[in-house]
Amino acid sequence: MHALNRYQDIVDDWQLFMAACEQPLPATIWTNPLRTSADELEGWLKRYQLDYQSIPYIEGGFEFAHDAPVGRLFPWHAGWYHVQEGVSMMAAAILAPKSGMRVLDMCAAPGGKTAQMATMMAGAGMVFANDLTLARIKALRGTLNRMGIANVISTVQDASKIADDWQQFDAIMADVPCSCEGNLRRNAKVLNKRHNRKYLTQLQQKILLNAFARAKVGANIVYSTCTFAPEENECVLHEVLTQLEGKLEMTTIDLPGAQAQAGLTYWQGQSLHPDIAKAWRIWPHHNNSGGFFIAKLTKVAA
Amino acid sequence: MINWLTESEALHYSEPLQKRFGMADDWLGEHRLLRFGSRRIYMANRHLQLPEFQDDTEIEGIGISLLRVHSQAVPKPTFEGSAYLLQHASKNVLALTTEEAELARSATPFSLADERAESLERGFILMHLHGVSFGCATFKDATVTSYFPKRYSHYNAMPLT
């Protein structure tokens, strides 16, 4: 856990944070509205005599003890719900694509956010679910089939190279590759893994710049990671916002029921773009979840 | 290669299903049928439009797997397709008891008493337990033989309640 010490000055409550990191992650699910309602699903949860509570920031979301067998219940394989980390559900809820939109999920595997967005769109419109390799995207296909989601096209392409011929999108999810420190409650070994941070941050910048290029004017883009590292979060936003000179703006996030800390505007001697305070830095103790970073941006000019 | 089916090609698959399961004419709703690979028919939102990719983008899939193409007059619904069809079907649907569901998921054939057997026609049927799809089965001589997928066999460990 000493890898976390570098964040001691930026966590809003260090003791709560460390205590949360020691706890196992709760199991969490969201209801598939294409198949059932939250009330009907609750009927099944009661039949199984599971202890659960609603997730305050996700409609139809439920939280269980970490060892609840939610991935093995019968309604799961009939597509009534999806098992996904609670904090990861926030990104799609914040982008909130509408029915009929043309949406791009740039780094889509394993597909929880894609499925969530496609169901939020009530099966209308279209979602392009893209990832780098065929092996990663195949897992996503299984999820879509199981949940009866028919408005998704899955593609294999480098997210930083998605080109003009893909046309423009009304909403874009850029949940980029990262050092995954926020997954420590699920797997503490993530903190020991060495990453080439320079390579990662350059890739993250390229993907966000390409998200901007693929977005229609007025479209929202969500940039997210599951890491605590400011270099992969606020610093990436700072570089891209600076480079785009006002054509991409930070937008205030509104997700009732969710707790978060404002994005940093200063890190290791560098002042960052002041609007980055609109981003959400979600520490594990805020919502009893993993760690996450989410920024909502709007393309205001081409 | 993705091939959207023409109206007449789509009818070849949709009409037998519609008759078999008593669905309304518009049961496909906002969906269209397509062929992707040789043995399966997929269903996708009719408004999906593929760009003409000029780069090396590979299309992995589109829509959901609905049917397996066989020689039978009525095509066989996939497990996932059965869940969609169940939402629209009005006949040849079997509401399972918990005991029957346990047999169905281990693909053990089971018999139905006369009054329940009379409501079903020989051939494919859709099954559910308290509204949750259990996929499809064949019904013949008052016996139900489930096609519950082996890939979900580890779920057998959980009681159905």
Short mmCIF file of C-alpha atoms in Angstrom, two decimals:
data_model
loop_
_atom_site.label_atom_id
_atom_site.label_comp_id
_atom_site.label_asym_id
_atom_site.label_seq_id
_atom_site.Cartn_x
_atom_site.Cartn_y
_atom_site.Cartn_z
CA MET A 1 0.00 0.00 0.00
CA HIS A 2 3.02 2.33 0.24
CA ALA A 3 2.50 3.10 -3.45
CA LEU A 4 -0.48 5.15 -2.30
CA ASN A 5 1.60 7.48 -0.10
CA ARG A 6 2.14 9.89 -2.97
CA TYR A 7 -1.58 10.71 -2.76
CA GLN A 8 -1.58 11.56 0.95
CA ASP A 9 -1.78 15.31 0.28
CA ILE A 10 -4.60 15.12 -2.22
CA VAL A 11 -7.04 12.65 -0.60
CA ASP A 12 -9.77 14.48 1.28
CA ASP A 13 -9.76 12.03 4.24
CA TRP A 14 -6.65 9.84 4.39
CA GLN A 15 -7.86 7.63 7.26
CA LEU A 16 -11.20 6.87 5.64
CA PHE A 17 -9.43 6.27 2.34
CA MET A 18 -6.95 3.76 3.78
CA ALA A 19 -9.68 2.00 5.75
CA ALA A 20 -11.79 1.63 2.58
CA CYS A 21 -8.81 0.29 0.61
CA GLU A 22 -8.44 -2.54 3.15
CA GLN A 23 -12.05 -3.66 2.64
CA PRO A 24 -13.18 -6.06 -0.10
CA LEU A 25 -15.22 -4.52 -2.88
CA PRO A 26 -19.01 -4.99 -2.70
CA ALA A 27 -20.67 -6.87 -5.56
CA THR A 28 -22.86 -4.56 -7.65
CA ILE A 29 -25.34 -5.02 -10.49
CA TRP A 30 -27.65 -2.91 -12.66
CA THR A 31 -31.06 -3.93 -14.01
CA ASN A 32 -31.50 -4.41 -17.76
CA PRO A 33 -34.60 -2.35 -18.64
CA LEU A 34 -34.90 -4.14 -22.00
CA ARG A 35 -35.76 -7.33 -20.11
CA THR A 36 -37.31 -6.43 -16.78
CA SER A 37 -37.86 -3.78 -14.13
CA ALA A 38 -35.98 -3.15 -10.89
CA ASP A 39 -39.09 -4.24 -8.96
CA GLU A 40 -39.27 -7.58 -10.79
CA LEU A 41 -35.56 -8.17 -10.28
CA GLU A 42 -35.94 -7.40 -6.57
CA GLY A 43 -38.54 -10.16 -6.45
CA TRP A 44 -35.85 -12.60 -7.53
CA LEU A 45 -33.25 -11.20 -5.13
CA LYS A 46 -35.75 -11.79 -2.32
CA ARG A 47 -36.39 -15.34 -3.52
CA TYR A 48 -32.66 -15.94 -3.24
CA GLN A 49 -32.74 -14.34 0.24
CA LEU A 50 -29.86 -12.04 -0.62
CA ASP A 51 -29.09 -8.97 1.49
CA TYR A 52 -28.87 -5.95 -0.78
CA GLN A 53 -29.37 -2.22 -0.98
CA SER A 54 -30.08 0.17 -3.82
CA ILE A 55 -27.19 2.10 -5.33
CA PRO A 56 -28.25 5.74 -4.84
CA TYR A 57 -26.69 7.07 -8.05
CA ILE A 58 -27.82 4.34 -10.49
CA GLU A 59 -31.46 3.68 -11.25
CA GLY A 60 -32.05 -0.06 -10.88
CA GLY A 61 -28.59 -0.61 -9.35
CA PHE A 62 -28.10 -2.90 -6.35
CA GLU A 63 -25.19 -3.53 -3.99
CA PHE A 64 -24.41 -6.78 -2.14
CA ALA A 65 -21.75 -8.24 0.13
CA HIS A 66 -18.46 -8.85 -1.70
CA ASP A 67 -19.03 -12.62 -1.78
CA ALA A 68 -22.67 -12.60 -2.92
CA PRO A 69 -22.99 -15.01 -5.87
CA VAL A 70 -24.59 -12.43 -8.16
CA GLY A 71 -22.81 -13.72 -11.25
CA ARG A 72 -24.29 -17.17 -10.80
CA LEU A 73 -27.98 -16.45 -10.27
CA PHE A 74 -30.42 -17.76 -12.83
CA PRO A 75 -31.79 -14.37 -14.01
CA TRP A 76 -28.22 -13.33 -14.91
CA HIS A 77 -27.93 -15.69 -17.86
CA ALA A 78 -31.36 -14.61 -19.04
CA GLY A 79 -29.96 -11.08 -19.27
CA TRP A 80 -32.00 -9.46 -16.53
CA TYR A 81 -29.00 -7.69 -15.06
CA HIS A 82 -25.30 -7.07 -15.49
CA VAL A 83 -22.58 -7.37 -12.87
CA GLN A 84 -20.38 -4.28 -12.99
CA GLU A 85 -18.41 -2.27 -10.50
CA GLY A 86 -20.59 0.49 -9.04
CA VAL A 87 -18.17 3.33 -9.70
CA SER A 88 -17.69 2.16 -13.28
CA MET A 89 -21.46 2.54 -13.82
CA MET A 90 -21.11 6.26 -13.15
CA ALA A 91 -19.30 7.05 -16.41
CA ALA A 92 -22.20 5.96 -18.64
CA ALA A 93 -24.74 7.57 -16.30
CA ILE A 94 -22.83 10.85 -16.59
CA LEU A 95 -22.56 10.71 -20.38
CA ALA A 96 -26.29 9.77 -20.43
CA PRO A 97 -26.76 9.19 -24.18
CA LYS A 98 -30.29 9.69 -25.47
CA SER A 99 -32.43 7.44 -27.62
CA GLY A 100 -31.57 7.83 -31.30
CA MET A 101 -28.04 9.14 -30.78
CA ARG A 102 -24.94 7.90 -32.58
CA VAL A 103 -22.51 6.98 -29.81
CA LEU A 104 -18.87 5.85 -29.81
CA ASP A 105 -17.34 3.80 -26.99
CA MET A 106 -13.65 4.01 -27.91
CA CYS A 107 -12.17 1.43 -25.52
CA ALA A 108 -15.26 -0.65 -24.90
CA ALA A 109 -14.16 -4.06 -23.60
CA PRO A 110 -15.29 -5.79 -21.44
CA GLY A 111 -18.50 -3.97 -22.36
CA GLY A 112 -20.35 -2.97 -19.20
CA LYS A 113 -20.48 0.70 -20.16
CA THR A 114 -21.46 -0.13 -23.74
CA ALA A 115 -24.35 -2.28 -22.52
CA GLN A 116 -25.40 0.35 -20.04
CA MET A 117 -25.44 3.11 -22.67
CA ALA A 118 -27.26 0.98 -25.25
CA THR A 119 -30.02 0.17 -22.76
CA MET A 120 -30.24 3.81 -21.66
CA MET A 121 -30.98 4.53 -25.33
CA ALA A 122 -33.85 2.00 -25.14
CA GLY A 123 -32.35 0.01 -27.98
CA ALA A 124 -32.71 2.93 -30.43
CA GLY A 125 -29.89 4.78 -32.09
CA MET A 126 -26.52 3.07 -32.38
CA VAL A 127 -23.46 2.45 -30.32
CA PHE A 128 -20.08 1.69 -31.88
CA ALA A 129 -18.24 -0.47 -29.35
CA ASN A 130 -14.58 -0.47 -30.25
CA ASP A 131 -11.51 -2.04 -28.72
CA LEU A 132 -7.95 -2.78 -29.68
CA THR A 133 -8.08 -6.57 -30.05
CA LEU A 134 -10.58 -9.15 -31.21
CA ALA A 135 -10.06 -11.23 -28.05
CA ARG A 136 -11.17 -8.33 -25.83
CA ILE A 137 -14.18 -7.43 -27.92
CA LYS A 138 -15.51 -11.01 -28.05
CA ALA A 139 -16.31 -10.91 -24.34
CA LEU A 140 -18.42 -7.84 -25.03
CA ARG A 141 -20.42 -9.68 -27.70
CA GLY A 142 -21.42 -12.33 -25.14
CA THR A 143 -22.77 -9.63 -22.83
CA LEU A 144 -24.78 -7.96 -25.61
CA ASN A 145 -26.31 -11.26 -26.73
CA ARG A 146 -27.22 -12.25 -23.20
CA MET A 147 -28.88 -8.91 -22.54
CA GLY A 148 -30.71 -8.69 -25.86
CA ILE A 149 -28.99 -5.48 -26.96
CA ALA A 150 -29.43 -5.10 -30.71
CA ASN A 151 -28.19 -1.55 -31.36
CA VAL A 152 -24.45 -2.13 -31.04
CA ILE A 153 -21.81 -2.65 -33.71
CA SER A 154 -18.56 -3.98 -32.28
CA THR A 155 -15.32 -3.11 -34.02
CA VAL A 156 -11.60 -3.72 -33.67
CA GLN A 157 -9.38 -0.67 -34.12
CA ASP A 158 -6.77 1.35 -32.25
CA ALA A 159 -8.80 4.07 -30.48
CA SER A 160 -6.17 6.67 -31.24
CA LYS A 161 -6.48 5.92 -34.96
CA ILE A 162 -10.25 5.90 -35.50
CA ALA A 163 -10.48 7.89 -38.68
CA ASP A 164 -12.71 10.35 -40.54
CA ASP A 165 -14.62 7.65 -42.37
CA TRP A 166 -16.27 6.61 -39.07
CA GLN A 167 -18.16 9.91 -39.36
CA GLN A 168 -19.12 12.03 -36.36
CA PHE A 169 -20.77 11.10 -33.08
CA ASP A 170 -23.34 12.69 -30.75
CA ALA A 171 -21.66 11.33 -27.60
CA ILE A 172 -18.30 9.64 -26.94
CA MET A 173 -17.04 7.49 -24.10
CA ALA A 174 -13.25 7.53 -23.72
CA ASP A 175 -12.61 5.16 -20.83
CA VAL A 176 -8.92 4.92 -21.60
CA PRO A 177 -6.24 2.31 -20.76
CA CYS A 178 -4.58 3.25 -17.47
CA SER A 179 -2.50 1.98 -14.57
CA CYS A 180 -5.68 0.70 -12.84
CA GLU A 181 -4.72 1.67 -9.28
CA GLY A 182 -8.39 2.15 -8.46
CA ASN A 183 -8.91 -1.61 -8.78
CA LEU A 184 -6.86 -2.26 -5.66
CA ARG A 185 -9.85 -3.46 -3.60
CA ARG A 186 -10.40 -6.20 -6.15
CA ASN A 187 -6.74 -6.99 -6.68
CA ALA A 188 -4.09 -5.34 -4.48
CA LYS A 189 -1.37 -6.54 -6.86
CA VAL A 190 -2.26 -3.72 -9.26
CA LEU A 191 -0.19 -1.44 -7.04
CA ASN A 192 2.95 -3.50 -7.62
CA LYS A 193 2.66 -3.54 -11.38
CA ARG A 194 5.10 -1.28 -13.20
CA HIS A 195 3.71 0.90 -15.98
CA ASN A 196 5.38 3.05 -18.56
CA ARG A 197 3.57 6.18 -17.43
CA LYS A 198 5.00 8.33 -20.22
CA TYR A 199 3.69 5.89 -22.82
CA LEU A 200 0.30 5.67 -21.09
CA THR A 201 -0.19 9.43 -20.80
CA GLN A 202 0.76 9.96 -24.44
CA LEU A 203 -1.73 7.27 -25.48
CA GLN A 204 -4.43 8.79 -23.26
CA GLN A 205 -3.84 12.23 -24.82
CA LYS A 206 -4.02 10.77 -28.33
CA ILE A 207 -7.29 9.00 -27.56
CA LEU A 208 -8.87 12.10 -26.04
CA LEU A 209 -7.74 14.23 -28.99
CA ASN A 210 -9.22 11.66 -31.33
CA ALA A 211 -12.46 11.68 -29.32
CA PHE A 212 -12.58 15.42 -29.94
CA ALA A 213 -11.97 14.89 -33.67
CA ARG A 214 -14.79 12.34 -33.92
CA ALA A 215 -17.34 14.39 -31.91
CA LYS A 216 -19.95 16.64 -33.47
CA VAL A 217 -19.94 20.24 -32.27
CA GLY A 218 -22.11 20.24 -29.15
CA ALA A 219 -21.39 16.58 -28.37
CA ASN A 220 -20.37 15.46 -24.90
CA ILE A 221 -17.26 13.37 -24.26
CA VAL A 222 -16.61 11.48 -21.04
CA TYR A 223 -12.94 10.89 -20.26
CA SER A 224 -12.44 8.34 -17.49
CA THR A 225 -9.82 6.11 -15.91
CA CYS A 226 -9.74 3.73 -12.97
CA THR A 227 -6.52 5.16 -11.60
CA PHE A 228 -5.62 7.73 -8.95
CA ALA A 229 -2.56 9.06 -10.78
CA PRO A 230 -3.01 12.77 -11.64
CA GLU A 231 -0.55 12.30 -14.53
CA GLU A 232 -3.15 10.09 -16.25
CA ASN A 233 -6.12 12.23 -15.26
CA GLU A 234 -5.93 15.96 -14.66
CA CYS A 235 -2.57 16.33 -16.46
CA VAL A 236 -3.95 14.65 -19.60
CA LEU A 237 -6.95 16.97 -19.53
CA HIS A 238 -4.67 19.99 -19.03
CA GLU A 239 -2.54 19.11 -22.05
CA VAL A 240 -5.53 18.49 -24.31
CA LEU A 241 -7.51 21.56 -23.16
CA THR A 242 -4.43 23.72 -23.70
CA GLN A 243 -3.74 22.24 -27.12
CA LEU A 244 -7.36 22.73 -28.28
CA GLU A 245 -7.46 26.39 -27.17
CA GLY A 246 -11.08 26.65 -26.06
CA LYS A 247 -12.65 24.28 -28.60
CA LEU A 248 -13.20 21.68 -25.87
CA GLU A 249 -14.68 22.73 -22.54
CA MET A 250 -15.11 21.06 -19.18
CA THR A 251 -18.75 20.55 -18.17
CA THR A 252 -20.20 20.30 -14.67
CA ILE A 253 -21.11 16.74 -13.68
CA ASP A 254 -24.55 16.13 -12.23
CA LEU A 255 -25.16 12.67 -10.78
CA PRO A 256 -27.42 12.86 -7.72
CA GLY A 257 -26.54 10.42 -4.95
CA ALA A 258 -22.86 10.10 -5.87
CA GLN A 259 -19.99 11.49 -3.77
CA ALA A 260 -16.74 12.79 -5.24
CA GLN A 261 -13.89 15.23 -4.81
CA ALA A 262 -13.18 18.01 -7.31
CA GLY A 263 -10.45 17.42 -9.87
CA LEU A 264 -7.03 18.85 -9.00
CA THR A 265 -5.89 22.20 -10.38
CA TYR A 266 -2.35 21.85 -9.04
CA TRP A 267 0.00 18.87 -9.05
CA GLN A 268 3.69 18.62 -8.25
CA GLY A 269 4.49 22.26 -8.85
CA GLN A 270 2.34 22.64 -11.95
CA SER A 271 -0.82 24.73 -12.10
CA LEU A 272 -3.50 23.08 -14.20
CA HIS A 273 -6.47 24.48 -16.15
CA PRO A 274 -8.87 25.84 -13.50
CA ASP A 275 -11.95 24.21 -15.08
CA ILE A 276 -10.48 20.77 -14.34
CA ALA A 277 -12.01 21.27 -10.88
CA LYS A 278 -15.28 20.27 -12.61
CA ALA A 279 -13.94 16.71 -13.01
CA TRP A 280 -14.68 14.06 -10.40
CA ARG A 281 -11.96 12.30 -8.46
CA ILE A 282 -13.73 9.37 -6.80
CA TRP A 283 -11.84 7.78 -3.92
CA PRO A 284 -12.92 4.34 -2.59
CA HIS A 285 -14.36 5.76 0.66
CA HIS A 286 -16.72 8.17 -1.14
CA ASN A 287 -19.18 5.58 -2.41
CA ASN A 288 -17.75 2.33 -0.98
CA SER A 289 -16.38 1.50 -4.43
CA GLY A 290 -13.17 1.27 -6.38
CA GLY A 291 -11.29 4.40 -7.37
CA PHE A 292 -12.19 6.31 -10.53
CA PHE A 293 -11.69 9.59 -12.34
CA ILE A 294 -14.37 11.09 -14.59
CA ALA A 295 -14.42 14.27 -16.63
CA LYS A 296 -17.29 15.43 -18.82
CA LEU A 297 -16.33 17.65 -21.73
CA THR A 298 -18.22 19.38 -24.51
CA LYS A 299 -16.93 20.13 -27.99
CA VAL A 300 -17.85 23.77 -28.54
CA ALA A 301 -16.06 24.41 -31.85
CA ALA A 302 -14.54 22.39 -34.65
CA MET B 1 -19.29 -10.08 -44.01
CA ILE B 2 -22.61 -8.58 -42.92
CA ASN B 3 -25.63 -9.11 -45.18
CA TRP B 4 -28.89 -7.45 -44.33
CA LEU B 5 -31.69 -9.78 -45.46
CA THR B 6 -34.11 -8.55 -48.06
CA GLU B 7 -37.78 -8.41 -47.08
CA SER B 8 -38.52 -11.75 -48.73
CA GLU B 9 -35.43 -13.40 -47.25
CA ALA B 10 -36.40 -12.12 -43.81
CA LEU B 11 -39.95 -13.45 -44.21
CA HIS B 12 -38.50 -16.90 -44.84
CA TYR B 13 -37.32 -16.88 -41.22
CA SER B 14 -39.73 -14.56 -39.46
CA GLU B 15 -43.03 -15.95 -40.77
CA PRO B 16 -42.61 -19.53 -39.43
CA LEU B 17 -41.56 -18.10 -36.08
CA GLN B 18 -44.50 -15.74 -36.03
CA LYS B 19 -46.95 -18.58 -36.69
CA ARG B 20 -45.23 -20.98 -34.30
CA PHE B 21 -45.21 -18.60 -31.34
CA GLY B 22 -48.31 -16.52 -32.13
CA MET B 23 -46.57 -13.18 -32.37
CA ALA B 24 -48.05 -9.98 -33.77
CA ASP B 25 -47.14 -8.98 -37.34
CA ASP B 26 -44.81 -6.30 -36.04
CA TRP B 27 -42.94 -8.57 -33.61
CA LEU B 28 -39.61 -7.52 -35.04
CA GLY B 29 -40.41 -3.94 -34.08
CA GLU B 30 -37.51 -1.66 -34.86
CA HIS B 31 -35.30 -4.60 -35.81
CA ARG B 32 -34.08 -6.13 -39.07
CA LEU B 33 -32.59 -9.52 -39.74
CA LEU B 34 -29.12 -10.07 -41.09
CA ARG B 35 -26.73 -12.87 -41.81
CA PHE B 36 -23.25 -12.71 -40.28
CA GLY B 37 -21.39 -15.96 -40.79
CA SER B 38 -23.01 -18.99 -42.30
CA ARG B 39 -25.21 -20.69 -39.69
CA ARG B 40 -26.83 -17.89 -37.75
CA ILE B 41 -29.37 -15.15 -38.31
CA TYR B 42 -28.90 -11.99 -36.27
CA MET B 43 -31.31 -9.25 -35.34
CA ALA B 44 -30.25 -5.62 -35.17
CA ASN B 45 -31.82 -2.21 -34.87
CA ARG B 46 -33.08 -1.31 -38.34
CA HIS B 47 -31.50 2.13 -38.18
CA LEU B 48 -27.95 0.84 -37.77
CA GLN B 49 -25.85 2.14 -40.61
CA LEU B 50 -22.33 1.00 -41.17
CA PRO B 51 -19.81 3.51 -42.42
CA GLU B 52 -17.67 2.40 -45.29
CA PHE B 53 -14.48 1.93 -43.34
CA GLN B 54 -11.47 2.92 -45.43
CA ASP B 55 -8.97 1.87 -42.79
CA ASP B 56 -8.22 -1.60 -41.42
CA THR B 57 -11.17 -1.58 -39.01
CA GLU B 58 -12.57 -5.04 -38.43
CA ILE B 59 -16.27 -5.52 -37.66
CA GLU B 60 -16.56 -8.13 -34.91
CA GLY B 61 -20.33 -8.31 -34.72
CA ILE B 62 -23.63 -6.53 -34.98
CA GLY B 63 -26.93 -7.01 -33.16
CA ILE B 64 -27.82 -10.21 -31.32
CA SER B 65 -27.85 -13.83 -32.37
CA LEU B 66 -31.50 -14.81 -32.95
CA LEU B 67 -31.66 -18.10 -34.89
CA ARG B 68 -29.65 -21.06 -35.95
CA VAL B 69 -30.22 -22.04 -39.56
CA HIS B 70 -31.23 -25.68 -39.86
CA SER B 71 -33.24 -27.71 -42.30
CA GLN B 72 -36.38 -27.62 -40.11
CA ALA B 73 -39.43 -25.69 -41.28
CA VAL B 74 -39.23 -23.55 -38.15
CA PRO B 75 -35.72 -22.23 -37.49
CA LYS B 76 -34.30 -22.95 -34.06
CA PRO B 77 -34.12 -19.93 -31.75
CA THR B 78 -30.80 -19.44 -29.96
CA PHE B 79 -30.85 -19.25 -26.17
CA GLU B 80 -30.47 -15.47 -26.38
CA GLY B 81 -33.01 -15.18 -29.20
CA SER B 82 -35.52 -17.18 -27.15
CA ALA B 83 -35.46 -14.49 -24.48
CA TYR B 84 -36.47 -11.88 -27.07
CA LEU B 85 -39.14 -14.11 -28.63
CA LEU B 86 -40.59 -14.89 -25.20
CA GLN B 87 -41.38 -11.21 -24.72
CA HIS B 88 -43.65 -11.35 -27.80
CA ALA B 89 -44.94 -14.95 -27.89
CA SER B 90 -48.53 -15.94 -27.14
CA LYS B 91 -48.45 -19.71 -27.77
CA ASN B 92 -46.15 -22.70 -27.50
CA VAL B 93 -44.82 -21.19 -24.31
CA LEU B 94 -44.33 -23.36 -21.24
CA ALA B 95 -44.31 -21.91 -17.72
CA LEU B 96 -42.00 -24.25 -15.83
CA THR B 97 -42.34 -25.39 -12.27
CA THR B 98 -39.15 -25.19 -10.22
CA GLU B 99 -38.76 -28.97 -10.46
CA GLU B 100 -39.15 -28.87 -14.26
CA ALA B 101 -36.69 -26.00 -14.48
CA GLU B 102 -34.09 -28.06 -12.62
CA LEU B 103 -34.55 -30.82 -15.21
CA ALA B 104 -34.53 -28.37 -18.10
CA ARG B 105 -31.21 -26.84 -17.13
CA SER B 106 -29.57 -30.25 -16.90
CA ALA B 107 -31.10 -31.09 -20.32
CA THR B 108 -32.97 -34.03 -18.77
CA PRO B 109 -36.20 -34.74 -20.72
CA PHE B 110 -39.41 -34.55 -18.68
CA SER B 111 -43.07 -35.35 -19.32
CA LEU B 112 -46.06 -33.07 -19.06
CA ALA B 113 -49.51 -34.05 -17.78
CA ASP B 114 -52.27 -34.06 -20.39
CA GLU B 115 -53.84 -30.68 -19.61
CA ARG B 116 -50.51 -28.85 -20.02
CA ALA B 117 -49.39 -30.94 -23.01
CA GLU B 118 -52.62 -30.10 -24.86
CA SER B 119 -51.74 -26.42 -24.97
CA LEU B 120 -48.49 -27.11 -26.87
CA GLU B 121 -47.85 -28.16 -30.46
CA ARG B 122 -45.15 -30.59 -31.51
CA GLY B 123 -41.88 -28.77 -32.30
CA PHE B 124 -39.97 -25.92 -30.70
CA ILE B 125 -41.37 -24.31 -27.56
CA LEU B 126 -40.17 -21.44 -25.38
CA MET B 127 -39.77 -21.94 -21.63
CA HIS B 128 -39.65 -19.62 -18.64
CA LEU B 129 -39.59 -19.74 -14.88
CA HIS B 130 -41.55 -16.90 -13.24
CA GLY B 131 -41.06 -14.85 -16.40
CA VAL B 132 -37.31 -15.44 -16.77
CA SER B 133 -36.45 -17.09 -20.10
CA PHE B 134 -35.13 -20.62 -19.98
CA GLY B 135 -34.42 -20.84 -23.71
CA CYS B 136 -36.12 -23.21 -26.09
CA ALA B 137 -36.89 -26.92 -26.13
CA THR B 138 -38.49 -29.49 -28.39
CA PHE B 139 -41.89 -30.85 -27.47
CA LYS B 140 -42.84 -34.27 -28.76
CA ASP B 141 -45.11 -37.04 -27.43
CA ALA B 142 -45.82 -35.03 -24.26
CA THR B 143 -42.09 -34.85 -23.51
CA VAL B 144 -39.99 -31.71 -23.25
CA THR B 145 -36.28 -31.84 -24.17
CA SER B 146 -34.46 -28.65 -23.27
CA TYR B 147 -31.58 -27.04 -25.17
CA PHE B 148 -30.24 -25.27 -22.11
CA PRO B 149 -26.70 -24.26 -23.12
CA LYS B 150 -23.78 -26.17 -21.66
CA ARG B 151 -21.83 -22.92 -21.32
CA TYR B 152 -24.12 -22.02 -18.44
CA SER B 153 -23.74 -25.43 -16.79
CA HIS B 154 -21.90 -24.01 -13.79
CA TYR B 155 -25.08 -22.20 -12.89
CA ASN B 156 -26.46 -25.61 -12.03
CA ALA B 157 -24.79 -25.19 -8.66
CA MET B 158 -27.28 -22.50 -7.68
CA PRO B 159 -30.74 -23.58 -6.54
CA LEU B 160 -33.57 -22.01 -8.53
CA THR B 161 -35.73 -21.40 -5.40
#
